[in-house]
Amino acid sequence: MSEVEAVQIIAESLKQQGIEYVFGIIGIPVIELSMAMQAAGLKYIGMRNEQSACYAAQAIGYLTGKPGVCLVVSGPGLLHVTGGMANAQVNCWPLIVIGGATNEDHEGIGGFQECPQVELSRPYCKYAARPPTAALIPLHVEKAVRYATYGRPGVAYLDFPGNILQSRAPEEKIYKALAHPAPPLVYPPHDEVIRAVNLLRSAKRPLVVIGKGAAYAHAENILRHFIENTNLPFLPSPMGKGVVSDSAPQCVSSARTLALQKADVVLLLGARLNWILHFGRPPRYDKDVKFIQVDICPEELHNSVISTVAIQSDIKPFAEQLFEQMNAVNFHFSNENPWWQQLATKCAQNKEAVQTMSKQISAPLNYYAVFHHLRELIPRDAVIVSEGANTMDIGRSMLLNILPRHRLDAGTFGTMGVGPGFAIAAALFCRDRFPGKRVVCVEGDSAFGFSGMEIETMVRYNLPITIVIVNNNGIYGGFDQDTFDAIRSAGDLSQVTPPSALGVQVHYEEMMKMFGLKGYFCKEIVELQSALKEAQKLTDKPTIINVAINPSSDRKPQTFNWLTESKL
Ligand code: ADP
Ligand code: MG
């Protein structure tokens, strides 16, 4: 009777369910599993930190619609990825985590890296299980992939003790799982679509909000037609950017505050009324605003505020039916409308304020000047990865996305350290699906510090990622050298160094020298311009462009403080 090793069963089951990429860090007891994965034809990327491996696996899931796998060792390995699992679950991105675990007969007596991993994972998962025998592995792998991708996407965890990984199963006893079909499309009830149409038609100040659910649903083609035909103003969420191009005339990102505050009907397409959208409540919204909410997850409907029309549907079929109905009545929201005039005036005002700051290019540079020139020189179709505080916030409005799923950032969970892992996933995605497309990873100096060592992974796998560090010497902001020295001469460094401060003008770009490669340090726009041009020429190596900016450069004044308390 021929027997099959458990590691081979895992690897082949993953392959059978359409998994393509694995990111991980190996060690006891998953070393053989990583090799079996490669033997089964999976692409394995060895990372430097488990968190980054988990970020990369979830980004590939968002980009391809098929979960990536994150492979880690027992105990600390699994604990290090719980942040990543939470990030994926909160972002509604598909992800499979596979953890090695201590041998079952060592449990309870202080086994090596013993840890209650299934229990620990459960709050961050849709499905968490320990397959009890090698023969049953295919059942659990199929279920994990199905749970990660069906309904609202999320995380599945599979736990494998060393003794299971080392076991074998007789071939004819191995569970025969079928590859499940693509997730079922959830269609909207026709009557609800009509109610949505009627509400939109009666609106005086309509607004469409496009979230990353619409991006994940690949609803871009129909939504582009819909926005163009109806001429409705729209606002993308941070990662909903590019579903309809940021450069479309109907995009009112430059008047975001006004659009949210004054709209009387808001159509929410795959975006939640969480902190990013200010909970849908006053003072950020009109107290009488009516929401039309469309989400794949029925439990999400009416969250935070009661929606006037609440529809469980995939965004794509909903958008198709909405388009049809609006088209049938020749709906067109004219530019002559007072609402459009108000929005257009505000957009123009805000764009002008930004223009003025963008033109101030004397050193030390400000954020707007850096982002303005970055925007001019990075390819328009590049995938933009971004994290940081000001760097991410200002970059979001300054760097345009003309294509869907081309922005990856700290997301709903606001996780720092995601950038390099996301960039690695995006670069592999480009390598395999869109050769020649660039990945630009725009990092704050603090954000970069969380996962900076992944630069070695980028070099090892020949990934041409352009990392731009917008370096203001600190978290939110730091100090110039003289101020930094003066503050720190006043006493014990741990007592006087401001918690926000990082080293002054640290030469992060010198990390490239570790690999015999070149990085760039820029204080002037001309230096940034020439560094970016050089970076574009690299086809199989990353680079770091470290831009020293004014440590007290800030956002332009905002109408509301960040996270203004919303009250019903
Ligand atoms: P954003 O950060 O862009 O506002 P959120 O993560 O808050 O986006 O919301 C995304 C929403 O999209 C989630 O509530 C999720 O359930 C939903 N969603 C995910 N995939 C789809 C889909 N294919 N169709 C409809 N809604 C989806
Ligand atoms: Mg900083």
XYZ file of C-alpha atoms in Angstrom, residues 149-424:
276
model
C -12.975 33.747 -0.145
C -16.748 33.120 0.082
C -19.027 35.822 1.501
C -17.037 38.604 3.123
C -13.401 37.631 2.550
C -11.247 36.977 5.597
C -8.741 34.737 7.316
C -8.461 30.981 7.854
C -5.906 29.318 10.109
C -4.649 25.717 9.908
C -2.579 24.280 12.741
C -0.156 21.403 12.194
C 1.647 19.758 15.115
C 5.062 18.278 14.321
C 3.795 14.711 14.676
C 1.073 15.293 12.059
C 3.556 16.949 9.701
C 5.832 13.930 9.995
C 3.040 11.417 9.489
C 1.887 9.654 6.343
C -1.451 8.440 5.069
C -2.269 5.463 2.870
C -3.086 6.847 -0.554
C -6.605 5.396 -0.776
C -7.511 6.750 2.698
C -6.757 10.369 1.758
C -9.909 12.500 1.649
C -10.790 13.461 -1.919
C -11.668 17.129 -1.880
C -12.907 18.806 -5.029
C -11.698 22.252 -5.981
C -14.643 24.504 -5.124
C -15.987 26.889 -7.778
C -15.425 30.666 -7.601
C -17.471 32.405 -4.862
C -21.196 32.632 -5.701
C -22.284 36.067 -6.894
C -24.894 37.631 -4.618
C -27.507 39.522 -6.673
C -29.561 42.447 -5.325
C -33.360 42.166 -5.000
C -34.893 44.059 -7.927
C -37.272 46.084 -5.715
C -34.386 47.348 -3.640
C -32.521 48.488 -6.741
C -35.617 50.452 -7.749
C -35.788 52.032 -4.297
C -32.136 53.019 -4.631
C -32.821 54.535 -8.059
C -35.780 56.525 -6.759
C -33.829 57.866 -3.836
C -30.902 58.879 -6.030
C -33.251 60.561 -8.517
C -34.889 62.578 -5.761
C -31.576 63.699 -4.242
C -30.564 67.342 -4.405
C -27.022 66.693 -3.209
C -26.140 63.080 -4.110
C -22.762 61.498 -3.471
C -21.337 58.087 -4.407
C -18.703 56.628 -2.078
C -16.558 53.905 -3.646
C -14.762 51.600 -1.215
C -12.308 48.769 -1.428
C -15.195 46.301 -1.521
C -15.911 47.673 -5.011
C -12.229 47.246 -5.857
C -12.231 43.667 -4.589
C -15.422 43.003 -6.578
C -13.667 44.110 -9.808
C -16.586 46.444 -10.453
C -14.439 49.056 -12.203
C -15.778 48.806 -15.747
C -19.424 49.162 -14.878
C -18.771 51.839 -12.241
C -16.781 53.906 -14.713
C -19.730 53.810 -17.140
C -22.141 54.559 -14.334
C -20.258 57.619 -13.082
C -19.633 58.934 -16.570
C -23.266 58.543 -17.646
C -24.901 59.850 -14.498
C -22.256 62.533 -13.833
C -22.729 61.887 -10.105
C -19.984 63.210 -7.826
C -17.991 60.410 -6.235
C -15.496 60.051 -3.442
C -13.151 57.072 -3.292
C -12.096 55.614 0.036
C -8.304 55.319 0.466
C -8.090 51.905 -1.203
C -11.199 52.474 -3.288
C -9.046 54.963 -5.221
C -8.688 54.061 -8.895
C -11.863 51.956 -9.267
C -13.019 55.065 -11.075
C -9.957 57.124 -11.935
C -8.909 59.857 -9.520
C -8.548 62.024 -12.597
C -12.217 61.622 -13.628
C -14.061 64.979 -13.619
C -16.647 63.542 -11.213
C -14.036 62.809 -8.508
C -14.559 65.212 -5.607
C -11.686 64.089 -3.369
C -10.483 67.683 -3.243
C -13.768 68.669 -1.621
C -14.092 65.594 0.597
C -15.142 67.380 3.782
C -17.813 69.442 2.058
C -19.111 66.514 -0.007
C -19.611 64.339 3.074
C -21.001 67.116 5.192
C -23.606 68.440 2.789
C -24.714 65.378 0.813
C -28.387 64.488 1.252
C -28.154 60.983 -0.260
C -24.996 58.881 -0.059
C -24.628 55.684 -2.081
C -22.103 53.481 -0.280
C -20.517 50.877 -2.513
C -18.361 48.421 -0.533
C -17.285 50.896 2.129
C -18.096 50.781 5.829
C -19.264 53.673 7.950
C -16.339 53.223 10.334
C -13.755 55.768 11.502
C -12.502 56.318 7.945
C -15.961 57.566 6.959
C -16.558 59.243 10.334
C -19.258 56.725 11.334
C -21.780 58.400 9.034
C -22.750 60.843 11.781
C -22.864 64.603 12.447
C -20.915 66.879 12.494
C -19.215 65.234 9.516
C -22.580 64.502 7.849
C -25.904 66.238 7.623
C -28.206 64.949 10.351
C -30.862 64.070 7.758
C -28.555 62.368 5.266
C -29.965 59.155 3.758
C -27.706 56.215 3.036
C -28.077 53.612 0.324
C -25.748 50.891 1.506
C -24.562 48.003 -0.650
C -22.406 45.321 0.916
C -21.757 41.633 0.427
C -22.000 41.108 4.177
C -25.579 41.370 5.530
C -24.385 41.894 9.114
C -22.682 45.082 7.969
C -25.983 46.649 6.876
C -27.212 49.431 9.196
C -23.963 49.455 11.159
C -23.487 52.796 12.978
C -26.525 54.399 11.315
C -29.737 52.940 9.884
C -29.599 52.983 6.093
C -32.681 54.070 4.168
C -31.991 51.415 1.548
C -29.784 48.488 2.595
C -28.858 45.886 0.025
C -26.921 42.691 0.390
C -25.230 42.261 -2.964
C -21.962 41.932 -4.724
C -21.059 45.396 -6.033
C -20.734 44.294 -9.637
C -24.259 42.933 -10.304
C -25.705 45.769 -8.227
C -23.837 48.370 -10.262
C -24.961 46.692 -13.493
C -28.627 46.833 -12.505
C -28.349 50.359 -11.173
C -26.688 51.473 -14.391
C -29.443 49.912 -16.451
C -32.215 51.552 -14.444
C -30.630 55.000 -14.347
C -29.915 54.775 -18.045
C -33.530 53.843 -18.769
C -34.657 57.177 -17.297
C -31.770 59.100 -18.895
C -30.575 60.249 -15.515
C -27.832 62.841 -15.757
C -26.833 65.040 -12.847
C -25.961 68.230 -14.700
C -22.927 70.360 -13.939
C -25.363 73.289 -13.783
C -26.798 71.871 -10.605
C -26.094 74.057 -7.535
C -24.549 71.042 -5.773
C -22.039 70.533 -8.569
C -21.243 74.240 -8.552
C -20.609 74.178 -4.821
C -18.375 71.123 -5.100
C -16.499 72.455 -8.106
C -15.781 75.760 -6.366
C -14.456 73.980 -3.293
C -12.333 71.603 -5.390
C -10.801 74.542 -7.221
C -10.046 76.391 -3.960
C -8.384 73.404 -2.350
C -6.416 72.533 -5.455
C -5.089 76.062 -5.564
C -3.972 75.955 -1.908
C -2.115 72.707 -2.611
C -0.601 74.139 -5.804
C 0.847 77.037 -3.837
C 2.551 74.715 -1.355
C 3.737 72.401 -4.138
C 5.589 75.286 -5.701
C 7.597 76.053 -2.576
C 10.607 73.988 -3.533
C 13.368 75.625 -1.522
C 15.037 73.290 0.991
C 14.078 72.096 3.510
C 11.274 70.641 1.425
C 7.625 70.358 2.462
C 5.383 67.325 1.854
C 3.391 68.944 -0.939
C 6.444 69.812 -2.996
C 7.781 66.270 -2.612
C 4.490 64.601 -3.521
C 3.795 66.956 -6.402
C 7.081 66.050 -8.056
C 6.767 62.410 -7.169
C 3.403 62.366 -8.909
C 4.900 63.911 -12.014
C 7.644 61.322 -12.287
C 6.193 57.985 -11.247
C 4.416 56.047 -14.002
C 0.690 56.736 -14.006
C -0.114 53.039 -13.886
C 2.264 52.213 -10.990
C 1.035 50.333 -7.931
C 1.426 52.727 -5.008
C 2.074 51.301 -1.555
C 2.014 53.822 1.253
C 2.236 54.058 4.998
C 3.130 56.589 7.639
C 1.137 59.353 9.260
C 1.463 62.594 7.299
C 3.236 60.725 4.525
C 0.240 58.477 3.998
C -2.439 61.124 4.576
C -0.973 63.773 2.305
C 0.221 61.186 -0.206
C -3.311 59.840 -0.486
C -4.604 63.115 -1.815
C -1.527 64.040 -3.846
C -0.701 60.739 -5.575
C -3.324 59.786 -8.130
C -4.556 56.301 -8.879
C -5.995 55.857 -12.321
C -6.417 52.077 -12.023
C -8.214 49.876 -9.460
C -6.368 47.883 -6.761
C -3.302 50.044 -7.338
C -3.130 51.482 -3.839
C -2.182 49.474 -0.752
C -1.891 51.254 2.570
C -2.263 50.942 6.346
C -5.958 50.340 5.758
C -8.906 49.992 8.069
C -6.780 48.711 10.945
C -4.199 51.508 10.534
C -1.308 49.059 10.723
C 2.243 50.396 10.408
C 4.914 48.106 8.999
C 2.747 46.790 6.153
C 4.556 48.676 3.374
C 7.484 46.423 2.436
C 5.393 43.220 2.646
C 2.640 44.758 0.510
C 5.243 46.020 -1.958
C 6.799 42.562 -2.273
